[in-house]
Coordinates of C-alpha atoms and ligand atoms in Angstrom, one line a residue:
Chain A
M1 CA 12.8 3.4 -42.4
L2 CA 10.1 3.7 -45.8
P3 CA 8.8 0.3 -47.1
G4 CA 11.3 -1.7 -48.8
K5 CA 14.9 -3.6 -48.4
Y6 CA 17.5 -3.4 -46.1
L7 CA 20.4 -5.1 -44.6
V8 CA 19.7 -4.4 -41.0
L9 CA 20.7 -5.8 -37.2
G10 CA 17.7 -7.7 -36.1
D11 CA 17.7 -5.0 -32.9
I12 CA 16.4 -2.5 -35.9
A13 CA 14.0 -4.6 -37.3
C14 CA 12.4 -5.1 -33.5
A15 CA 12.6 -0.9 -33.3
E16 CA 11.4 -0.5 -36.9
G17 CA 8.5 -3.1 -36.1
A18 CA 7.6 -0.8 -33.2
I19 CA 7.5 1.9 -35.5
Y20 CA 4.8 0.1 -37.8
A21 CA 3.2 -1.2 -35.1
G22 CA 2.0 2.6 -33.8
C23 CA 4.3 2.4 -30.8
K24 CA 4.9 5.9 -29.5
L25 CA 6.9 5.3 -26.3
F26 CA 9.3 3.5 -25.7
A27 CA 11.3 3.4 -22.1
G28 CA 14.5 1.8 -21.2
Y29 CA 17.6 0.9 -19.9
P30 CA 21.2 0.2 -21.8
I31 CA 21.8 -3.5 -22.1
T32 CA 23.7 -5.6 -24.5
P33 CA 22.3 -7.2 -26.4
A34 CA 19.3 -5.0 -26.4
T35 CA 20.4 -1.3 -26.5
E36 CA 21.1 -0.8 -30.2
I37 CA 16.8 -1.0 -30.3
A38 CA 16.9 1.9 -27.5
E39 CA 19.0 3.5 -29.5
Y40 CA 17.6 3.6 -32.9
L41 CA 14.2 4.6 -31.3
S42 CA 15.4 7.4 -29.1
R43 CA 15.8 9.1 -32.7
R44 CA 13.4 7.5 -34.6
L45 CA 10.5 8.1 -32.0
P46 CA 10.6 11.8 -32.2
E47 CA 10.7 11.4 -35.7
V48 CA 6.9 10.2 -35.4
G49 CA 5.9 12.2 -33.1
G50 CA 6.4 9.5 -30.0
D51 CA 8.7 9.7 -27.0
F52 CA 11.4 7.7 -26.1
L53 CA 12.3 7.6 -22.1
Q54 CA 15.5 6.6 -20.9
M55 CA 15.2 5.7 -17.6
E56 CA 17.0 5.0 -14.3
D57 CA 16.4 1.1 -14.6
E58 CA 14.4 -1.5 -15.6
I59 CA 11.7 -1.2 -12.8
A60 CA 11.3 2.7 -14.1
S61 CA 11.0 1.3 -18.0
S62 CA 8.0 -1.9 -17.4
A63 CA 6.5 1.0 -14.8
A64 CA 6.4 4.0 -17.4
I65 CA 5.2 2.0 -20.5
I66 CA 2.2 0.6 -18.2
G67 CA 1.8 4.4 -17.4
A68 CA 1.8 5.4 -20.6
S69 CA -0.5 2.2 -21.9
W70 CA -3.3 3.4 -19.6
A71 CA -2.7 7.2 -21.0
G72 CA -3.7 5.8 -24.6
V73 CA -0.4 4.8 -26.2
K74 CA 1.1 1.8 -27.3
A75 CA 4.4 1.3 -25.7
M76 CA 7.2 -0.8 -25.4
T77 CA 10.3 -1.7 -23.7
A78 CA 13.4 -3.5 -24.3
T79 CA 15.9 -5.1 -22.4
S80 CA 17.9 -8.6 -22.0
G81 CA 17.9 -11.0 -18.7
P82 CA 19.2 -8.8 -15.7
G83 CA 16.7 -6.1 -16.7
F84 CA 14.2 -8.5 -16.9
S85 CA 14.2 -10.4 -14.1
L86 CA 14.2 -6.9 -12.6
M87 CA 10.9 -6.1 -14.5
Q88 CA 8.6 -9.4 -13.3
E89 CA 7.0 -7.3 -10.4
N90 CA 5.7 -4.9 -12.9
I91 CA 4.7 -7.4 -16.1
S92 CA 2.9 -9.3 -12.8
Y93 CA 0.9 -6.1 -12.5
A94 CA 0.1 -5.4 -16.0
Y95 CA -1.3 -9.4 -16.2
H96 CA -3.6 -8.1 -13.3
T97 CA -4.3 -4.8 -14.7
E98 CA -4.7 -6.3 -18.2
T99 CA -2.4 -4.0 -19.5
P100 CA -1.1 -3.7 -23.3
I101 CA 2.3 -3.8 -23.4
V102 CA 5.2 -5.2 -25.1
I103 CA 8.5 -6.4 -23.6
V104 CA 11.6 -7.2 -25.7
N105 CA 13.7 -9.9 -24.1
V106 CA 17.1 -10.5 -26.3
Q107 CA 18.2 -13.3 -24.1
R108 CA 21.6 -13.7 -23.3
S109 CA 23.6 -16.2 -21.9
G110 CA 23.2 -16.5 -17.9
P111 CA 22.6 -16.9 -15.2
S112 CA 23.3 -13.7 -13.7
T113 CA 25.9 -11.6 -15.8
G114 CA 27.1 -15.1 -17.0
Q115 CA 28.2 -14.3 -20.6
A116 CA 26.9 -10.9 -21.5
T117 CA 27.7 -10.6 -25.1
Y118 CA 26.8 -13.9 -25.8
P119 CA 23.4 -15.2 -27.4
A120 CA 21.2 -17.8 -25.3
Q121 CA 17.6 -19.2 -24.8
Q122 CA 17.7 -19.5 -21.2
E123 CA 14.6 -17.7 -20.2
F124 CA 12.4 -20.0 -21.8
Y125 CA 10.4 -20.5 -18.3
Q126 CA 10.9 -16.8 -17.1
S127 CA 9.3 -15.4 -19.8
R128 CA 6.5 -17.6 -19.1
Y129 CA 6.5 -18.0 -15.3
G130 CA 9.0 -14.9 -14.0
A131 CA 6.2 -12.8 -12.1
H132 CA 4.4 -13.7 -9.3
G133 CA 0.9 -14.9 -9.5
D134 CA -1.4 -17.0 -11.8
Y135 CA -1.7 -16.0 -15.7
E136 CA -1.3 -17.2 -19.0
S137 CA 1.3 -15.4 -21.2
I138 CA 1.9 -14.9 -24.8
V139 CA 5.5 -15.2 -25.9
L140 CA 7.0 -14.9 -29.7
C141 CA 10.4 -16.0 -30.4
P142 CA 11.6 -15.1 -33.9
S143 CA 14.7 -17.2 -36.1
S144 CA 15.3 -14.0 -38.8
V145 CA 16.0 -10.3 -38.9
Q146 CA 12.1 -10.7 -41.4
E147 CA 10.6 -12.9 -38.6
T148 CA 11.9 -10.1 -35.6
F149 CA 10.0 -7.1 -37.7
D150 CA 7.0 -9.3 -37.8
M151 CA 6.8 -10.4 -34.7
T152 CA 7.3 -7.2 -33.3
I153 CA 4.1 -5.9 -35.1
R154 CA 2.6 -9.3 -34.0
S155 CA 3.4 -8.8 -30.3
F156 CA 1.4 -5.6 -30.5
N157 CA -1.6 -6.9 -32.1
L158 CA -2.0 -9.5 -29.6
S159 CA -1.1 -6.9 -26.1
E160 CA -4.3 -4.9 -27.9
Q161 CA -6.3 -8.0 -28.8
Y162 CA -5.9 -9.6 -25.8
R163 CA -5.0 -6.6 -23.4
I164 CA -1.8 -8.3 -22.2
P165 CA 1.7 -7.9 -22.1
V166 CA 3.6 -9.5 -24.8
I167 CA 7.2 -10.9 -24.6
L168 CA 8.8 -10.8 -27.6
L169 CA 12.0 -13.5 -26.9
M170 CA 14.7 -12.8 -29.0
D171 CA 18.2 -13.9 -28.6
G172 CA 21.7 -12.3 -28.8
A173 CA 22.4 -13.5 -32.1
I174 CA 19.2 -12.5 -33.2
G175 CA 19.7 -9.2 -32.6
H176 CA 22.9 -8.3 -33.6
M177 CA 22.7 -10.7 -36.8
R178 CA 22.7 -8.7 -39.9
E179 CA 19.6 -9.9 -42.4
K180 CA 17.7 -8.6 -45.2
L181 CA 14.6 -7.1 -44.3
V182 CA 11.6 -6.6 -46.2
I183 CA 9.4 -3.6 -44.7
P184 CA 5.9 -4.0 -46.8
N185 CA 3.7 -1.2 -47.5
P186 CA 1.6 -0.1 -44.3
K187 CA -1.5 -0.4 -46.2
N188 CA -0.4 -4.4 -46.5
L189 CA 0.2 -4.7 -42.8
N190 CA -2.4 -5.9 -40.1
I191 CA -2.7 -3.3 -37.4
I192 CA -5.2 -3.9 -34.6
R193 CA -6.1 -0.6 -32.7
R194 CA -6.9 -0.8 -29.0
V195 CA -10.8 -0.9 -28.5
Y196 CA -11.6 1.2 -25.8
M197 CA -14.3 1.3 -23.3
D198 CA -16.8 3.9 -24.9
D199 CA -16.5 1.8 -28.5
N200 CA -19.0 -1.0 -27.8
Y201 CA -18.3 -1.1 -24.1
T202 CA -19.8 -4.6 -23.1
E203 CA -19.1 -6.8 -19.6
N204 CA -19.5 -10.1 -20.6
G205 CA -16.7 -11.2 -23.2
L206 CA -13.2 -12.5 -22.3
V207 CA -11.5 -9.5 -23.1
L208 CA -12.9 -6.3 -21.7
P209 CA -12.2 -2.9 -23.6
M210 CA -9.8 -0.4 -22.1
G211 CA -10.2 3.2 -20.2
K212 CA -7.9 5.4 -20.7
F213 CA -6.8 8.4 -18.7
G214 CA -8.1 11.6 -19.0
S215 CA -11.5 11.0 -20.9
G216 CA -13.6 11.2 -17.7
Q217 CA -14.1 7.7 -17.1
K218 CA -12.9 8.1 -13.6
L219 CA -10.8 4.9 -13.7
L220 CA -9.7 2.7 -11.0
I221 CA -6.7 0.9 -11.2
T222 CA -4.9 -1.0 -9.1
G223 CA -3.0 -4.3 -8.9
S224 CA -5.4 -5.9 -6.0
A225 CA -7.9 -8.0 -6.2
H226 CA -10.9 -6.2 -7.8
E227 CA -13.9 -6.2 -9.7
I228 CA -13.8 -5.5 -13.3
S229 CA -14.7 -2.1 -12.2
G230 CA -11.9 -2.2 -10.5
K231 CA -12.9 -2.0 -6.8
R232 CA -10.8 -3.8 -4.7
N233 CA -12.7 -7.0 -3.6
Y234 CA -10.7 -10.2 -1.6
T235 CA -13.8 -12.4 -1.8
P236 CA -12.7 -15.7 -3.2
K237 CA -15.4 -15.7 -5.8
V238 CA -14.3 -12.9 -7.5
H239 CA -10.6 -13.1 -7.4
Q240 CA -11.0 -16.6 -8.8
S241 CA -13.1 -15.3 -11.6
T242 CA -10.4 -12.8 -12.8
I243 CA -7.8 -15.1 -12.5
K244 CA -10.1 -18.0 -14.4
R245 CA -10.9 -15.0 -17.0
I246 CA -7.6 -13.7 -17.6
C247 CA -6.4 -17.2 -18.4
S248 CA -8.9 -18.4 -20.4
K249 CA -8.6 -15.4 -22.7
I250 CA -5.7 -16.8 -24.0
Q251 CA -6.2 -20.5 -23.4
A252 CA -9.6 -20.0 -25.6
N253 CA -8.0 -18.7 -28.6
N254 CA -6.0 -21.1 -30.8
D255 CA -5.3 -18.4 -33.1
I256 CA -2.2 -17.1 -30.9
I257 CA 0.0 -20.2 -31.5
E258 CA 2.0 -20.5 -34.4
I259 CA 3.9 -23.3 -35.6
E260 CA 5.9 -24.1 -38.6
S261 CA 6.8 -27.5 -40.1
F262 CA 8.6 -29.2 -42.7
N263 CA 8.7 -32.8 -44.3
L264 CA 6.7 -34.2 -41.4
D265 CA 4.4 -37.0 -43.8
D266 CA 6.7 -39.6 -43.9
A267 CA 9.1 -38.9 -40.8
N268 CA 9.4 -41.4 -38.1
T269 CA 12.0 -38.9 -36.3
I270 CA 11.8 -35.3 -35.8
I271 CA 13.9 -31.8 -34.8
I272 CA 12.1 -29.5 -32.8
S273 CA 13.6 -25.8 -32.0
Y274 CA 12.6 -22.0 -31.9
G275 CA 14.7 -19.0 -32.0
V276 CA 18.1 -18.8 -33.5
S277 CA 19.3 -22.2 -33.0
A278 CA 15.9 -23.4 -35.1
R279 CA 18.1 -22.5 -38.3
P280 CA 21.0 -25.0 -37.8
S281 CA 18.5 -27.6 -36.7
Y282 CA 16.6 -27.2 -40.3
G283 CA 19.8 -27.0 -41.9
A284 CA 20.6 -30.4 -39.6
M285 CA 17.0 -32.1 -40.8
L286 CA 18.1 -31.7 -44.6
N287 CA 21.7 -32.7 -43.9
L288 CA 20.2 -36.1 -42.2
R289 CA 17.4 -36.3 -45.1
K290 CA 20.1 -35.9 -47.5
K291 CA 21.5 -39.5 -45.6
G292 CA 17.8 -41.2 -45.9
V293 CA 17.2 -40.4 -42.7
K294 CA 13.3 -40.1 -42.4
I295 CA 13.1 -36.8 -40.4
G296 CA 11.3 -33.8 -40.1
F297 CA 11.3 -30.3 -38.1
I298 CA 9.0 -28.4 -36.3
R299 CA 9.8 -24.6 -35.4
L300 CA 8.0 -23.2 -32.7
K301 CA 7.1 -19.6 -33.2
T302 CA 4.7 -19.0 -30.2
I303 CA 6.5 -20.9 -27.5
W304 CA 3.9 -19.8 -24.9
P305 CA 0.8 -20.7 -24.8
F306 CA 3.0 -24.1 -25.4
P307 CA 1.6 -25.7 -28.7
D308 CA 0.2 -28.7 -26.8
T309 CA -2.7 -29.1 -29.4
L310 CA -0.8 -28.6 -32.6
L311 CA 2.4 -30.8 -31.6
R312 CA -0.2 -33.9 -30.5
N313 CA -1.8 -33.2 -34.3
L314 CA 1.4 -33.0 -36.0
I315 CA 3.2 -36.0 -34.5
N316 CA 1.7 -39.1 -35.5
N317 CA 2.1 -42.7 -34.2
N318 CA 5.1 -43.3 -37.1
V319 CA 7.4 -41.0 -34.9
H320 CA 9.5 -42.6 -32.2
S321 CA 12.2 -40.7 -31.6
I322 CA 11.9 -36.4 -30.9
F323 CA 14.8 -34.0 -30.5
V324 CA 14.5 -30.8 -28.8
V325 CA 17.3 -28.5 -29.6
E326 CA 18.2 -25.2 -27.7
M327 CA 20.5 -23.2 -26.2
N328 CA 20.2 -24.0 -22.3
N329 CA 19.8 -26.8 -20.2
G330 CA 17.0 -27.9 -21.6
M331 CA 13.9 -26.4 -21.2
A332 CA 11.3 -26.9 -23.9
V333 CA 12.0 -30.7 -24.3
R334 CA 10.6 -30.9 -20.5
E335 CA 7.0 -29.4 -22.2
V336 CA 7.7 -31.7 -25.1
S337 CA 7.5 -34.7 -22.9
R338 CA 4.7 -33.8 -21.2
V339 CA 3.0 -33.1 -24.4
I340 CA 4.1 -36.2 -26.4
K341 CA 3.8 -39.4 -25.0
N342 CA 4.3 -42.4 -27.7
A343 CA 7.7 -41.1 -28.5
Q344 CA 11.2 -40.9 -27.1
V345 CA 12.2 -37.1 -26.1
F346 CA 15.8 -36.7 -26.8
S347 CA 17.4 -33.0 -25.4
I348 CA 20.4 -31.7 -27.6
S349 CA 21.1 -28.8 -25.5
V350 CA 24.4 -26.6 -26.5
L351 CA 25.0 -24.1 -23.5
G352 CA 28.6 -22.0 -23.0
G353 CA 26.7 -18.7 -25.3
I354 CA 27.1 -20.7 -28.5
I355 CA 25.0 -21.6 -31.5
P356 CA 25.0 -25.3 -32.1
K357 CA 26.3 -26.0 -35.8
I358 CA 24.5 -28.2 -38.0
K359 CA 27.5 -30.7 -37.8
Y360 CA 26.5 -30.9 -34.2
I361 CA 23.7 -31.5 -34.3
T362 CA 23.3 -33.7 -37.3
K363 CA 26.0 -36.5 -35.2
K364 CA 23.8 -35.7 -31.9
V365 CA 21.1 -37.5 -34.0
E366 CA 22.9 -39.9 -35.5
E367 CA 24.3 -41.2 -32.0
I368 CA 20.9 -41.7 -31.0
I369 CA 19.2 -43.5 -34.0
Y370 CA 22.3 -45.4 -35.3
D371 CA 22.8 -46.4 -31.3
Chain B
M1 CA -17.6 19.3 2.8
I2 CA -20.8 17.4 2.4
N3 CA -20.5 18.4 -1.2
L4 CA -16.9 18.5 -1.6
I5 CA -17.2 14.4 -0.7
K6 CA -20.2 14.1 -2.9
K7 CA -17.6 15.5 -6.0
Y8 CA -14.8 14.3 -5.6
S9 CA -15.2 10.9 -3.5
R10 CA -16.2 7.4 -4.5
F11 CA -16.2 5.7 -1.0
L12 CA -16.3 7.2 2.1
P13 CA -15.4 6.6 4.9
H14 CA -11.9 5.8 4.9
K15 CA -10.1 2.9 6.6
F16 CA -7.3 5.1 8.0
C17 CA -6.6 4.6 11.8
P18 CA -8.2 6.9 14.5
G19 CA -5.5 9.7 14.6
C20 CA -3.7 9.3 11.1
G21 CA -2.9 12.2 9.5
N22 CA -4.1 10.7 6.3
G23 CA -7.7 11.6 6.4
I24 CA -6.5 15.5 7.0
I25 CA -4.5 15.5 3.6
L26 CA -7.7 13.9 1.6
N27 CA -9.6 16.5 2.6
C28 CA -6.9 18.9 1.9
F29 CA -6.1 17.9 -1.5
M30 CA -10.2 17.9 -2.3
R31 CA -10.4 21.3 -1.0
A32 CA -7.0 22.2 -3.8
I33 CA -8.8 20.8 -6.5
D34 CA -11.8 22.5 -5.8
Q35 CA -10.5 25.9 -5.3
L36 CA -8.4 25.3 -8.7
D37 CA -9.9 26.0 -12.0
I38 CA -8.8 23.0 -13.7
D39 CA -10.8 19.8 -15.2
P40 CA -11.0 17.3 -12.4
N41 CA -10.9 15.1 -15.7
S42 CA -7.2 16.2 -16.4
Y43 CA -6.2 14.8 -13.0
L44 CA -4.7 11.3 -12.4
C45 CA -3.4 10.3 -9.2
V46 CA -0.8 7.7 -8.6
S47 CA 0.1 5.8 -6.0
G48 CA 2.0 2.9 -4.5
I49 CA 1.9 0.8 -1.7
G50 CA 1.5 1.7 1.9
C51 CA -1.2 3.5 3.9
S52 CA -0.5 7.1 2.3
S53 CA -1.4 5.4 -1.4
W54 CA -4.4 4.8 0.0
I55 CA -5.4 8.7 -0.1
P56 CA -6.1 8.6 -3.7
S57 CA -7.4 5.0 -4.1
P58 CA -9.7 3.8 -3.6
Y59 CA -11.3 7.2 -2.3
L60 CA -11.3 10.3 -5.0
N61 CA -13.6 10.0 -7.6
L62 CA -10.9 10.9 -10.2
D63 CA -8.9 8.5 -12.5
T64 CA -6.8 6.8 -10.0
F65 CA -3.9 4.6 -10.5
H66 CA -2.8 2.6 -7.6
T67 CA 0.4 0.8 -8.8
V68 CA 2.9 -1.3 -7.4
H69 CA 5.2 -0.9 -4.2
G70 CA 7.8 2.4 -4.5
R71 CA 7.0 2.6 -8.4
A72 CA 4.6 5.6 -8.4
I73 CA 6.4 8.2 -10.0
A74 CA 8.1 5.9 -12.6
Y75 CA 4.3 4.8 -13.7
A76 CA 3.0 8.3 -13.0
T77 CA 6.1 9.4 -15.6
G78 CA 5.2 7.1 -18.2
A79 CA 1.3 8.2 -18.0
K80 CA 2.7 11.8 -18.2
V81 CA 4.9 11.8 -21.0
A82 CA 2.5 9.5 -23.3
N83 CA -0.3 12.8 -22.4
K84 CA 1.3 15.9 -21.2
K85 CA -2.1 17.5 -20.9
L86 CA -3.0 15.2 -17.6
N87 CA -2.2 16.9 -14.4
V88 CA -0.6 14.4 -12.5
I89 CA -0.4 14.0 -8.8
V90 CA 1.5 11.4 -6.8
F91 CA 1.0 10.2 -3.3
T92 CA 3.4 8.2 -1.7
G93 CA 4.9 7.6 1.4
D94 CA 8.1 7.5 3.1
G95 CA 9.1 3.7 2.5
D96 CA 7.3 4.1 -0.9
G97 CA 9.0 6.9 -2.3
A98 CA 12.0 7.2 0.1
G99 CA 12.9 3.8 0.6
I100 CA 12.4 1.1 -2.2
G101 CA 11.3 4.2 -4.8
G102 CA 14.0 6.6 -3.7
N103 CA 15.8 6.2 -6.9
H104 CA 12.6 7.1 -9.0
L105 CA 12.1 9.7 -6.8
I106 CA 16.2 11.6 -7.1
H107 CA 15.9 10.6 -11.3
A108 CA 11.8 12.6 -11.4
A109 CA 13.6 15.5 -9.7
R110 CA 16.9 15.8 -12.1
R111 CA 14.3 15.6 -14.9
N112 CA 12.5 18.2 -13.5
I113 CA 9.2 16.4 -14.9
N114 CA 6.3 18.4 -14.5
L115 CA 4.3 16.0 -12.1
T116 CA 3.2 16.8 -8.4
V117 CA 4.5 14.5 -5.5
F118 CA 2.7 14.6 -2.0
L119 CA 5.4 12.5 -0.3
I120 CA 3.6 11.5 3.4
N121 CA 6.2 11.3 5.9
N122 CA 5.0 9.0 9.4
Y123 CA 8.6 8.0 10.1
I124 CA 7.4 4.2 9.9
Y125 CA 6.3 1.7 7.8
G126 CA 2.0 1.8 9.0
M127 CA 0.4 -1.0 6.6
T128 CA 3.2 -3.5 7.5
G129 CA 3.0 -2.8 10.9
G130 CA 5.8 -0.9 12.2
Q131 CA 9.0 -1.3 10.4
M132 CA 12.0 1.2 10.5
A133 CA 11.7 3.4 7.4
P134 CA 14.6 5.7 6.3
T135 CA 13.1 8.7 8.1
T136 CA 12.7 7.0 11.2
P137 CA 14.7 9.5 13.6
K138 CA 17.7 7.6 14.8
N139 CA 17.0 6.0 17.9
S140 CA 13.7 5.5 17.8
I141 CA 11.5 2.0 18.9
T142 CA 10.3 0.5 16.0
S143 CA 9.1 -3.3 15.4
T144 CA 12.3 -3.9 13.6
S145 CA 14.3 -1.3 15.9
V146 CA 13.5 -2.5 19.1
F147 CA 16.8 -1.5 20.6
G148 CA 16.4 2.0 18.4
S149 CA 17.0 2.9 15.0
P150 CA 20.6 2.9 14.7
E151 CA 20.5 4.5 11.0
R152 CA 20.2 8.1 10.2
P153 CA 16.9 9.7 8.7
F154 CA 17.2 11.0 5.3
D155 CA 16.0 15.0 4.9
L156 CA 14.0 14.5 2.1
C157 CA 13.5 18.4 0.9
D158 CA 17.0 18.6 1.0
L159 CA 17.5 15.0 -1.1
V160 CA 15.5 16.5 -3.9
K161 CA 16.3 19.7 -3.7
S162 CA 20.0 18.3 -4.5
A163 CA 18.4 16.3 -6.9
G164 CA 17.1 19.3 -8.8
A165 CA 13.0 19.6 -7.9
T166 CA 12.1 23.2 -8.9
Y167 CA 9.4 23.2 -6.1
I168 CA 9.7 21.8 -2.8
A169 CA 7.5 22.3 0.5
R170 CA 7.4 20.5 3.5
W171 CA 4.0 21.0 5.9
S172 CA 2.7 19.0 8.2
V173 CA -1.3 17.9 8.7
F174 CA -1.3 20.5 11.1
Q175 CA -1.2 23.5 8.6
P176 CA -4.1 22.9 6.7
R177 CA -4.1 26.4 5.2
Q178 CA -0.8 26.4 4.2
L179 CA -0.8 23.2 2.7
I180 CA -4.2 23.4 0.6
K181 CA -2.5 26.9 -0.7
S182 CA 0.8 24.6 -1.2
M183 CA -0.7 21.8 -2.7
K184 CA -2.4 24.4 -5.3
E185 CA 1.0 26.0 -6.4
A186 CA 2.4 22.7 -6.4
I187 CA 0.0 21.6 -9.0
L188 CA 0.1 24.8 -11.2
H189 CA 3.9 25.0 -11.0
K190 CA 5.5 23.9 -14.0
G191 CA 8.1 21.4 -12.9
F192 CA 8.9 19.0 -10.6
A193 CA 6.9 19.4 -7.2
F194 CA 7.9 17.7 -4.2
I195 CA 5.9 18.5 -0.8
E196 CA 7.0 16.3 2.1
I197 CA 4.0 16.4 4.4
L198 CA 4.6 15.1 7.9
S199 CA 2.1 13.5 9.5
P200 CA 1.3 11.5 12.8
C201 CA 0.7 7.5 12.8
P202 CA -0.3 7.0 16.5
T203 CA -0.8 3.1 15.5
E204 CA 2.9 2.4 14.9
F205 CA 4.8 5.5 15.7
G206 CA 3.3 7.4 18.2
R207 CA 2.3 3.9 20.2
R208 CA 5.6 2.5 20.1
N209 CA 7.9 6.0 21.0
Q210 CA 5.2 7.3 23.4
L211 CA 3.7 10.0 21.5
S212 CA 0.2 11.3 21.8
I213 CA -1.4 13.3 19.3
K214 CA -0.6 16.6 21.7
D215 CA 2.8 15.2 21.7
Y216 CA 2.7 15.3 17.8
L217 CA 1.5 18.9 17.5
S218 CA 4.4 20.1 19.6
L219 CA 6.8 18.0 17.6
F220 CA 5.4 19.4 14.3
D221 CA 5.1 23.0 15.8
P222 CA 6.5 25.3 13.3
K223 CA 7.3 28.2 16.2
S224 CA 8.9 25.5 18.4
S225 CA 13.6 26.4 17.7
R226 CA 14.8 23.7 15.5
E227 CA 16.4 22.7 18.6
K228 CA 13.7 22.0 20.3
N229 CA 12.0 20.3 17.3
K230 CA 12.9 16.6 17.9
F231 CA 12.6 16.0 14.1
K232 CA 14.8 19.0 13.1
T233 CA 12.2 20.0 10.5
P234 CA 11.9 23.4 8.9
F235 CA 8.4 24.1 7.2
G236 CA 7.0 26.0 4.8
I237 CA 7.9 26.8 1.2
L238 CA 11.8 25.6 0.8
V239 CA 12.5 26.1 -3.4
K240 CA 10.6 27.7 -5.7
K241 CA 12.3 28.2 -8.7
K242 CA 11.7 28.4 -12.7
S243 CA 13.7 25.8 -14.6
P244 CA 13.1 24.2 -18.4
E245 CA 10.6 21.4 -17.8
F246 CA 11.1 18.0 -19.4
C247 CA 8.1 17.4 -21.6
D248 CA 8.4 20.5 -22.9
I249 CA 12.0 19.5 -23.7
L250 CA 10.5 16.5 -25.9
D251 CA 8.1 18.3 -27.4
Q252 CA 11.1 20.5 -28.9
I253 CA 12.9 17.1 -29.4
K254 CA 10.0 16.1 -31.5
K255 CA 9.6 19.5 -33.3
I256 CA 13.4 19.0 -34.5
A257 CA 13.1 15.2 -35.3
S258 CA 9.8 15.6 -37.1
K259 CA 11.2 17.4 -40.0
K260 CA 12.5 14.0 -41.0
G261 CA 10.5 11.7 -40.3
D262 CA 9.6 9.7 -43.3
I263 CA 6.1 7.7 -42.2
Ligands
SF4_401 S1 -0.8 2.9 10.5 FE1 -0.2 4.4 10.6 S2 0.1 5.4 8.9 FE2 -1.5 3.8 8.3 S3 -3.7 4.2 8.4 FE3 -3.2 3.7 11.1 S4 -1.9 5.4 11.7 FE4 -2.2 6.1 9.8

């Protein structure tokens, strides 16, 4: 799509965001509600000199994009819960080998096949802890079609900047929602290019420049414990330092975390939400404001790393109640409870593949604050 | 040999057991690429998990990509499509390539993607301590089939043949000359090339099934009749044919599609 205004599905905004970010290879396997991303890229990528691969399963899809990334191209896959589960072993490999890739999970209601076409936010924790081993994650969560485009580009940027698999955690509602998308002039987009070993190679930083197959670097890439050179080394010292480094490169960079807040100044009550459920949550906040409740709203755009410090700074001592609205059995609410100690934290959890209504959230908040 | 080692290896000696065939395969591969007029920097050796996956990594001083169990061919597919100039060689085993990774094997063969796959068949899971593999001959003793393997083994060459591989050969490590020649052919072949290399695993398979290296020699003897040959394996080049290659087709698609590209 040329820069301009469009009315498109969230899935298409994601696919087009990938194109603008410079993605040159997509490998995927059909799954509702993420299939439109694959379908669209199957015709769009070859137009821009890229390749589309329909693999035999999601395991192969995630493997293929890691291979492609080391061969020097930006690569992405998109799936939903069942496929995301299948990808976890390869995602773990990508964390350990520090491979920049983007994995889109358009969440649907589970467990298992669940309600395959209905939206949910049940991979809040899986997107952080699903793969085996120790690592830190970057997970972004869009609330609109426009934001899906923007965040897809940001996912690629962060993956290149930090050499890490970045997870874009969408949901079936955002993926299948048709909304306005403004594609800016590419000149106004910030696209981060990969730093290769031959431009500015240092071994000191937290993020090391990357190698590229076929360029004579005789790369030794392995998922086994290894030294920076790639040489296998199982000594506690070497592996400890690898794990510490791949975790601190994310922990040390606060610019990864983005949140949005409204009406916090005088608030004694706050709603926190993310993804599609942030939309009615915002509506409920406005509703309650009209009724005189001193209520504010926080939307998490980066859900991992979890914004511990930001939330502590934003939520002052006047706040006595926090409501976490999410389409799962209460996940982010655990993190908020961990972080915020001087307010009561309540869960407004919605299950069954439905998006909470403004009225419902309003009622739930009122039930508690007027109790 | 010393020159070859200097040229192509980064760590030696290798850690394979005495009598293992993997060292011979490493040796044959170094000879094969040395005899080919191909830029060594264009090789990418991909492997999964298992003894045979250690043949390229860490020993070969080329780009090596030691991936996860069973998925080497899928990783290789992504790398090859992303950079079609790479000569991508997959080293895998019978457990890695035909057990956990069997699905990727047949689909790569079906696509006829320009990969070279050396599948080292030692009839057992060696690295994990001798468990039954999808290639273990019926009634063989393994650590998970102490009463004799109840399952029928795969004929891997037949499998990839029916999946559409366009170069298929089978050799044992006791045929190094043929193997080197065939490795070269496989690397030069345009399309999915597959060589099954039969290899003794004295530590895990031989020990449990009372096979000395001498027994292996007669088992893998190409001259012994198929009836006498316990593993019933024909040797040689079994398939060699031309068929449109996957990466070429992707490039054609790009040509057609790029005419309508807008950024
Ligand atoms: S266990 Fe078997 S296959 Fe593995 S190195 Fe030893 S002999 Fe070779």
